[in-house]
Amino acid sequence: MHCVRKVTDDLYWVGANDKRLNLFENIHPIPRGTSYNSYLLMDEQTVLFDTADWSVCRQFLDNIEYVLDGKKLDYMVINHMEPDHGASIEEILLRYPDVKIICSVKAADFMRQFRFHTDNVETVKEGDVKSFGKHQVTFVMAPMVHWPEAMVSFDTTNGVLFAADAFGSFGSLDGKLFADEVNFDRDWLDDARRYYTNIVGKFGANVQNLLKKAAGLDIKYICPLHGPVWRQDFDYILDKYNKWSTYTPEEKGVMIAYASMYGNTEAAANILATKLCEKGIANVALYDVSCTHVSYLIAEAFKYSHLALFSVTYNLNVFPVMANFLEDMAALNLQNRTVATVCNGTWAPQAGPKIIEAVSKMKNTTLLNEGLTVASSLNEDTYAQLEQLADTIAESLQ
Ligand code: FEO
């Protein structure tokens, strides 16, 4: 049975939600599920904007059949070919064999690579315009947001921006299609940040390019491929996107991430958090990297201005889960952060220098200390150094 919503008088959301999937891209936990958004424009010619993941194809097809109500599907605009949106292309081709695909040249290449068989493809380039009757749609290339073939489509008739992966979020919609139907800041922002930072975070410069192009458009609706549709409060989400894509911290505060085996490094991290709070720095978030998925750690690292990284030494190296966090921060281009490090080791404390080496490669990073080294557990001397580090962090936050 169909499950659709109107975005405008003649534009329908025909996507679907998946609450059964545990790992987005088979790597990022999504306890709130995800939506796969697809939109169907009922103009003189009918136009489907993107498809959906194979897991929700049944629902997706029911939705399209209901909205078309016997009309034929004329066009399918593929803004993004990644299989969470492109997987159902072939099913659409089988059911609507006369449909013409509109996509970028690169997307047509990718379609062949994914072995979708059709010759009925019209490739478009930057600024091309297509009329479907009442609606005129302009195509804007958006390479690396988040794949190289990506583009966005802008309907100049009603101001709808089909934004592909931009402005997306983890989380299933549960009927609430529009961002103004939810308390986004309270209930969605963390998942939107985690989606952005982990999926598109590496490509900040490309996102900035797209934002500059979008600034020239009279946008009334932002229709992303995941998460709620925006029809108001654009300044709010644009401000977040500007900060995330320029690697500007959202908040002055301290993310403390620790890797501890027997609790002594953990104790040191807790003491730092306590000392900071005593000094009036209450915006502190503490994470055990061994029991926090790295996608959450990455989102928090993008959020806070200061990072305090604590790691025990393991095989003469950084503890593996902390090493993974450091690798991910580098891979996602995190920069502009102020960092303190604390290392623990019983006989050869090697984690500290290696963390400092990794962090030093991140652009515009300020190191607050040369590494505090704990020998197995805090003693009076290292406790005092930790207090001093709390002072240093507090001063730098002023
Ligand atoms: Fe939701 Fe890059 O695909």
Short mmCIF file of C-alpha atoms and ligand atoms in Angstrom, two decimals:
data_model
loop_
_atom_site.label_atom_id
_atom_site.label_comp_id
_atom_site.label_asym_id
_atom_site.label_seq_id
_atom_site.Cartn_x
_atom_site.Cartn_y
_atom_site.Cartn_z
CA MET A 1 0.00 0.00 0.00
CA HIS A 2 1.21 3.50 -0.82
CA CYS A 3 2.73 5.83 1.80
CA VAL A 4 3.38 9.24 0.25
CA ARG A 5 3.31 12.92 1.16
CA LYS A 6 2.84 16.06 -0.85
CA VAL A 7 5.76 18.48 -0.85
CA THR A 8 3.94 21.00 -3.04
CA ASP A 9 0.70 20.81 -5.04
CA ASP A 10 2.25 18.67 -7.74
CA LEU A 11 5.39 17.27 -6.11
CA TYR A 12 5.21 14.12 -3.97
CA TRP A 13 7.64 12.46 -1.62
CA VAL A 14 7.58 8.82 -2.76
CA GLY A 15 10.51 7.57 -0.70
CA ALA A 16 10.54 5.11 2.18
CA ASN A 17 12.09 4.49 5.58
CA ASP A 18 14.28 1.63 6.73
CA LYS A 19 14.44 0.94 10.47
CA ARG A 20 15.87 -2.55 10.01
CA LEU A 21 19.27 -1.56 8.68
CA ASN A 22 21.89 -1.55 11.44
CA LEU A 23 24.81 -0.03 9.56
CA PHE A 24 24.57 2.70 6.92
CA GLU A 25 27.14 1.96 4.18
CA ASN A 26 27.72 -1.17 6.29
CA ILE A 27 29.83 0.93 8.67
CA HIS A 28 27.87 3.68 10.48
CA PRO A 29 25.33 2.64 13.15
CA ILE A 30 21.85 4.08 12.57
CA PRO A 31 19.75 3.24 15.63
CA ARG A 32 17.03 5.63 14.36
CA GLY A 33 17.09 4.09 10.88
CA THR A 34 17.23 6.14 7.70
CA SER A 35 14.94 7.44 5.00
CA TYR A 36 15.59 7.12 1.28
CA ASN A 37 13.92 10.13 -0.26
CA SER A 38 12.65 10.18 -3.82
CA TYR A 39 10.32 12.77 -5.32
CA LEU A 40 7.79 12.54 -8.13
CA LEU A 41 6.76 15.66 -10.07
CA MET A 42 3.36 15.44 -11.76
CA ASP A 43 3.74 18.00 -14.55
CA GLU A 44 2.62 17.64 -18.18
CA GLN A 45 5.47 15.18 -18.21
CA THR A 46 6.09 13.14 -15.08
CA VAL A 47 9.53 13.24 -13.51
CA LEU A 48 11.00 11.03 -10.79
CA PHE A 49 13.93 12.57 -8.92
CA ASP A 50 16.26 9.73 -7.84
CA THR A 51 15.23 6.24 -6.77
CA ALA A 52 15.68 4.39 -3.46
CA ASP A 53 17.64 1.62 -1.84
CA TRP A 54 16.78 -1.94 -2.83
CA SER A 55 15.67 -2.69 0.74
CA VAL A 56 12.64 -0.37 0.40
CA CYS A 57 11.95 -0.94 -3.29
CA ARG A 58 8.56 -2.61 -2.74
CA GLN A 59 7.20 0.42 -0.88
CA PHE A 60 8.87 2.80 -3.32
CA LEU A 61 7.20 1.12 -6.33
CA ASP A 62 3.77 1.15 -4.62
CA ASN A 63 4.20 4.87 -4.01
CA ILE A 64 5.10 5.65 -7.61
CA GLU A 65 2.25 3.55 -8.99
CA TYR A 66 -0.24 5.34 -6.71
CA VAL A 67 0.90 8.87 -7.56
CA LEU A 68 1.14 8.18 -11.30
CA ASP A 69 -2.42 6.83 -11.15
CA GLY A 70 -2.19 5.27 -14.59
CA LYS A 71 -0.06 7.96 -16.21
CA LYS A 72 3.26 6.97 -17.69
CA LEU A 73 6.59 7.88 -16.17
CA ASP A 74 8.37 10.12 -18.67
CA TYR A 75 11.64 11.05 -16.97
CA MET A 76 13.92 9.95 -14.18
CA VAL A 77 16.48 12.49 -13.00
CA ILE A 78 19.41 10.76 -11.31
CA ASN A 79 21.18 13.33 -9.17
CA HIS A 80 23.24 10.70 -7.35
CA MET A 81 24.09 7.17 -8.49
CA GLU A 82 25.25 5.68 -5.17
CA PRO A 83 23.27 2.46 -4.70
CA ASP A 84 21.34 3.69 -1.65
CA HIS A 85 19.57 5.91 -4.22
CA GLY A 86 20.37 4.24 -7.53
CA ALA A 87 19.70 0.58 -6.68
CA SER A 88 16.11 0.69 -7.90
CA ILE A 89 16.90 2.28 -11.28
CA GLU A 90 16.78 -1.03 -13.08
CA GLU A 91 13.45 -1.96 -11.47
CA ILE A 92 12.03 1.36 -12.69
CA LEU A 93 13.39 0.65 -16.17
CA LEU A 94 11.72 -2.76 -16.17
CA ARG A 95 8.34 -1.34 -15.10
CA TYR A 96 8.47 1.89 -17.11
CA PRO A 97 10.56 0.93 -20.17
CA ASP A 98 9.97 4.22 -21.98
CA VAL A 99 11.33 6.37 -19.15
CA LYS A 100 14.19 8.63 -20.17
CA ILE A 101 17.04 9.10 -17.70
CA ILE A 102 18.56 12.54 -17.15
CA CYS A 103 21.93 12.55 -15.42
CA SER A 104 25.50 13.80 -15.58
CA VAL A 105 28.00 12.20 -17.97
CA LYS A 106 29.77 10.59 -15.03
CA ALA A 107 26.51 9.17 -13.68
CA ALA A 108 25.88 7.56 -17.08
CA ASP A 109 29.33 5.94 -16.81
CA PHE A 110 28.56 4.71 -13.32
CA MET A 111 25.23 3.34 -14.52
CA ARG A 112 27.10 1.16 -17.00
CA GLN A 113 29.53 0.09 -14.28
CA PHE A 114 26.60 -0.97 -12.11
CA ARG A 115 25.21 -2.78 -15.19
CA PHE A 116 21.92 -0.91 -15.55
CA HIS A 117 20.93 -1.54 -19.14
CA THR A 118 19.42 1.41 -20.96
CA ASP A 119 20.28 3.53 -23.96
CA ASN A 120 17.59 6.02 -23.09
CA VAL A 121 19.89 8.46 -21.32
CA GLU A 122 20.18 12.22 -21.79
CA THR A 123 23.26 13.66 -20.15
CA VAL A 124 23.24 17.22 -18.85
CA LYS A 125 25.94 19.66 -17.83
CA GLU A 126 26.19 22.71 -15.59
CA GLY A 127 23.39 25.19 -16.26
CA ASP A 128 21.39 23.05 -18.67
CA VAL A 129 17.64 23.67 -18.37
CA LYS A 130 14.83 21.27 -19.12
CA SER A 131 11.13 22.04 -19.30
CA PHE A 132 8.58 19.42 -18.25
CA GLY A 133 5.50 21.57 -18.91
CA LYS A 134 4.89 24.17 -16.24
CA HIS A 135 8.17 23.39 -14.47
CA GLN A 136 11.63 24.39 -15.65
CA VAL A 137 14.50 22.55 -14.00
CA THR A 138 18.14 23.68 -14.00
CA PHE A 139 20.95 21.21 -13.41
CA VAL A 140 23.87 22.19 -11.20
CA MET A 141 26.91 19.95 -10.95
CA ALA A 142 27.97 19.04 -7.40
CA PRO A 143 31.05 16.83 -7.81
CA MET A 144 32.19 15.05 -4.64
CA VAL A 145 29.06 15.93 -2.73
CA HIS A 146 29.48 13.07 -2.18
CA TRP A 147 30.52 11.14 -5.32
CA PRO A 148 32.04 12.65 -8.46
CA GLU A 149 28.92 12.18 -10.58
CA ALA A 150 26.64 14.06 -8.19
CA MET A 151 24.52 16.99 -9.29
CA VAL A 152 21.57 18.86 -7.82
CA SER A 153 18.45 19.96 -9.68
CA PHE A 154 16.67 23.24 -9.12
CA ASP A 155 13.06 23.75 -10.15
CA THR A 156 12.89 27.47 -10.95
CA THR A 157 9.08 27.33 -11.13
CA ASN A 158 8.48 26.45 -7.48
CA GLY A 159 11.93 26.98 -5.92
CA VAL A 160 12.52 23.31 -5.05
CA LEU A 161 16.14 22.27 -4.75
CA PHE A 162 16.67 18.53 -5.13
CA ALA A 163 19.84 18.56 -3.06
CA ALA A 164 21.12 14.95 -3.41
CA ASP A 165 23.28 14.09 -0.37
CA ALA A 166 23.56 17.73 0.75
CA PHE A 167 21.40 18.65 3.76
CA GLY A 168 20.73 14.97 4.52
CA SER A 169 20.50 13.22 7.86
CA PHE A 170 20.38 9.76 9.38
CA GLY A 171 17.02 8.90 10.97
CA SER A 172 13.72 7.63 9.61
CA LEU A 173 11.02 10.22 9.02
CA ASP A 174 8.14 8.41 10.76
CA GLY A 175 5.60 10.49 8.86
CA LYS A 176 7.16 13.85 9.63
CA LEU A 177 8.50 14.91 6.26
CA PHE A 178 9.34 18.53 7.04
CA ALA A 179 12.07 19.79 9.35
CA ASP A 180 9.57 22.26 10.84
CA GLU A 181 7.38 19.35 11.99
CA VAL A 182 10.08 18.12 14.37
CA ASN A 183 12.29 19.68 17.02
CA PHE A 184 15.28 19.49 14.72
CA ASP A 185 17.80 21.05 17.06
CA ARG A 186 16.86 18.68 19.89
CA ASP A 187 16.00 15.47 18.03
CA TRP A 188 17.77 15.58 14.66
CA LEU A 189 20.85 17.77 14.74
CA ASP A 190 23.16 15.12 16.21
CA ASP A 191 22.21 12.65 13.47
CA ALA A 192 22.47 15.35 10.78
CA ARG A 193 25.95 16.23 12.01
CA ARG A 194 26.96 12.57 12.18
CA TYR A 195 25.63 12.02 8.66
CA TYR A 196 27.38 15.09 7.26
CA THR A 197 30.74 14.61 8.98
CA ASN A 198 31.08 10.92 8.23
CA ILE A 199 29.61 10.85 4.73
CA VAL A 200 30.52 14.22 3.22
CA GLY A 201 32.96 15.61 5.83
CA LYS A 202 36.03 14.98 3.70
CA PHE A 203 34.70 17.17 0.91
CA GLY A 204 34.28 20.51 2.67
CA ALA A 205 35.67 22.52 -0.24
CA ASN A 206 33.21 20.87 -2.65
CA VAL A 207 30.32 21.55 -0.28
CA GLN A 208 31.43 25.18 -0.08
CA ASN A 209 31.40 25.37 -3.89
CA LEU A 210 27.85 24.05 -3.94
CA LEU A 211 26.73 26.45 -1.20
CA LYS A 212 28.12 29.36 -3.24
CA LYS A 213 26.17 28.23 -6.29
CA ALA A 214 23.02 27.70 -4.19
CA ALA A 215 23.32 31.21 -2.74
CA GLY A 216 22.30 32.55 -6.17
CA LEU A 217 19.06 30.53 -6.26
CA ASP A 218 15.68 31.55 -4.90
CA ILE A 219 15.20 28.41 -2.84
CA LYS A 220 11.80 27.67 -1.25
CA TYR A 221 12.29 23.99 -0.47
CA ILE A 222 15.40 21.87 0.09
CA CYS A 223 14.66 18.23 -0.71
CA PRO A 224 17.58 16.01 0.34
CA LEU A 225 17.95 12.31 -0.33
CA HIS A 226 17.89 11.44 3.40
CA GLY A 227 16.06 13.05 6.30
CA PRO A 228 13.60 15.95 6.53
CA VAL A 229 12.71 18.44 3.80
CA TRP A 230 13.43 22.11 4.60
CA ARG A 231 10.85 24.80 3.76
CA GLN A 232 11.80 27.36 6.43
CA ASP A 233 14.66 28.15 8.85
CA PHE A 234 17.19 27.99 5.99
CA ASP A 235 19.60 30.21 7.95
CA TYR A 236 19.76 27.60 10.71
CA ILE A 237 20.79 24.67 8.52
CA LEU A 238 22.96 26.82 6.22
CA ASP A 239 24.88 28.04 9.27
CA LYS A 240 25.53 24.43 10.31
CA TYR A 241 26.63 23.51 6.78
CA ASN A 242 28.91 26.51 6.57
CA LYS A 243 30.58 25.59 9.86
CA TRP A 244 30.90 21.89 9.08
CA SER A 245 32.23 22.43 5.56
CA THR A 246 34.80 24.99 6.69
CA TYR A 247 35.81 22.83 9.67
CA THR A 248 34.79 25.62 12.03
CA PRO A 249 33.86 24.34 15.51
CA GLU A 250 30.20 24.77 16.37
CA GLU A 251 30.91 25.16 20.06
CA LYS A 252 33.67 26.27 22.36
CA GLY A 253 34.13 23.20 24.49
CA VAL A 254 36.24 20.13 25.08
CA MET A 255 35.81 16.65 23.71
CA ILE A 256 37.81 14.27 25.89
CA ALA A 257 38.37 10.91 24.21
CA TYR A 258 40.25 8.20 26.05
CA ALA A 259 41.59 4.73 25.29
CA SER A 260 42.11 2.85 28.54
CA MET A 261 42.78 -0.84 29.29
CA TYR A 262 42.64 -1.13 33.07
CA GLY A 263 41.02 2.14 34.08
CA ASN A 264 44.07 4.29 34.89
CA THR A 265 43.95 6.32 31.67
CA GLU A 266 40.19 6.56 32.10
CA ALA A 267 40.71 7.92 35.64
CA ALA A 268 43.06 10.59 34.30
CA ALA A 269 40.47 11.60 31.67
CA ASN A 270 37.78 11.84 34.33
CA ILE A 271 40.03 13.99 36.50
CA LEU A 272 40.65 16.38 33.61
CA ALA A 273 36.89 16.63 32.98
CA THR A 274 36.29 17.32 36.67
CA LYS A 275 39.02 19.96 36.88
CA LEU A 276 37.64 21.70 33.79
CA CYS A 277 34.14 21.78 35.26
CA GLU A 278 35.54 23.14 38.52
CA LYS A 279 37.05 25.96 36.50
CA GLY A 280 33.67 26.75 34.96
CA ILE A 281 34.24 24.89 31.67
CA ALA A 282 31.14 22.72 31.73
CA ASN A 283 30.88 22.15 27.97
CA VAL A 284 32.86 18.93 28.23
CA ALA A 285 32.00 15.64 26.54
CA LEU A 286 33.82 12.48 27.65
CA TYR A 287 34.07 9.37 25.48
CA ASP A 288 35.62 5.94 25.90
CA VAL A 289 36.77 5.20 22.35
CA SER A 290 36.52 1.45 23.01
CA CYS A 291 32.77 1.57 23.45
CA THR A 292 31.81 4.52 21.24
CA HIS A 293 31.55 3.92 17.52
CA VAL A 294 34.02 6.09 15.64
CA SER A 295 31.22 7.74 13.63
CA TYR A 296 29.96 9.35 16.88
CA LEU A 297 33.53 10.35 17.82
CA ILE A 298 34.00 12.04 14.44
CA ALA A 299 30.76 14.01 14.78
CA GLU A 300 31.80 15.23 18.22
CA ALA A 301 35.29 16.16 16.99
CA PHE A 302 33.63 18.34 14.32
CA LYS A 303 31.41 19.92 17.00
CA TYR A 304 33.93 20.98 19.65
CA SER A 305 36.81 23.46 19.48
CA HIS A 306 39.15 21.50 21.76
CA LEU A 307 40.14 17.85 21.80
CA ALA A 308 41.91 16.11 24.68
CA LEU A 309 43.15 12.72 23.54
CA PHE A 310 44.23 10.14 26.12
CA SER A 311 45.73 6.83 25.03
CA VAL A 312 47.42 3.91 26.62
CA THR A 313 50.38 2.45 24.70
CA TYR A 314 49.71 -0.87 22.94
CA ASN A 315 52.35 -2.85 21.02
CA LEU A 316 54.54 0.26 21.17
CA ASN A 317 51.83 2.21 19.42
CA VAL A 318 48.59 4.10 19.97
CA PHE A 319 45.76 1.87 21.26
CA PRO A 320 44.10 0.51 18.08
CA VAL A 321 40.67 2.12 18.53
CA MET A 322 42.28 5.51 19.23
CA ALA A 323 44.52 4.99 16.17
CA ASN A 324 41.38 4.34 14.13
CA PHE A 325 39.82 7.57 15.42
CA LEU A 326 42.98 9.51 14.49
CA GLU A 327 43.02 7.93 11.00
CA ASP A 328 39.36 8.82 10.49
CA MET A 329 39.90 12.43 11.59
CA ALA A 330 42.73 12.72 9.04
CA ALA A 331 40.69 10.98 6.31
CA LEU A 332 37.77 13.35 6.89
CA ASN A 333 40.07 16.39 6.78
CA LEU A 334 39.32 17.61 10.29
CA GLN A 335 41.26 20.81 10.96
CA ASN A 336 41.21 24.05 12.98
CA ARG A 337 41.24 22.29 16.35
CA THR A 338 43.12 22.87 19.60
CA VAL A 339 44.49 19.61 20.95
CA ALA A 340 45.98 18.30 24.19
CA THR A 341 47.40 14.80 24.56
CA VAL A 342 48.00 12.46 27.46
CA CYS A 343 49.77 9.14 27.06
CA ASN A 344 50.06 6.19 29.40
CA GLY A 345 52.61 3.38 29.35
CA THR A 346 54.09 1.04 31.92
CA TRP A 347 57.51 0.52 30.32
CA ALA A 348 57.72 2.18 26.91
CA PRO A 349 55.08 4.96 26.58
CA GLN A 350 55.07 5.43 22.82
CA ALA A 351 51.44 6.45 22.21
CA GLY A 352 52.01 10.15 22.99
CA PRO A 353 54.58 11.00 20.30
CA LYS A 354 52.56 9.07 17.73
CA ILE A 355 49.34 10.92 18.58
CA ILE A 356 51.20 14.24 18.37
CA GLU A 357 52.66 13.21 14.99
CA ALA A 358 49.19 12.32 13.67
CA VAL A 359 47.51 15.45 15.03
CA SER A 360 50.30 17.72 13.75
CA LYS A 361 49.42 16.70 10.19
CA MET A 362 45.90 18.11 10.59
CA LYS A 363 45.71 21.64 9.15
CA ASN A 364 45.65 24.61 11.54
CA THR A 365 46.00 22.48 14.62
CA THR A 366 47.21 24.08 17.84
CA LEU A 367 48.93 21.71 20.25
CA LEU A 368 48.41 22.81 23.84
CA ASN A 369 51.10 20.61 25.35
CA GLU A 370 54.03 18.46 24.34
CA GLY A 371 52.33 15.43 25.74
CA LEU A 372 51.77 14.49 29.33
CA THR A 373 53.11 11.02 30.07
CA VAL A 374 51.67 8.85 32.80
CA ALA A 375 53.60 5.83 34.05
CA SER A 376 50.89 3.21 34.64
CA SER A 377 48.78 5.43 36.91
CA LEU A 378 48.76 9.03 38.09
CA ASN A 379 51.15 10.01 40.84
CA GLU A 380 51.41 13.37 42.62
CA ASP A 381 53.62 14.80 39.91
CA THR A 382 51.46 13.76 36.93
CA TYR A 383 48.28 14.73 38.84
CA ALA A 384 49.73 18.22 39.18
CA GLN A 385 50.61 18.23 35.46
CA LEU A 386 47.02 17.27 34.68
CA GLU A 387 45.77 20.17 36.80
CA GLN A 388 48.14 22.43 34.90
CA LEU A 389 46.77 21.06 31.63
CA ALA A 390 43.23 21.89 32.80
CA ASP A 391 44.42 25.46 33.45
CA THR A 392 45.99 25.64 30.00
CA ILE A 393 42.83 24.37 28.29
CA ALA A 394 40.62 26.73 30.33
CA GLU A 395 42.83 29.70 29.42
CA SER A 396 42.77 28.83 25.75
CA LEU A 397 38.96 28.68 25.85
CA GLN A 398 38.68 32.23 27.19
FE1 FEO B 1 22.93 8.62 0.31
FE2 FEO B 1 26.06 9.33 -1.23
O1 FEO B 1 24.38 8.50 -0.92
#
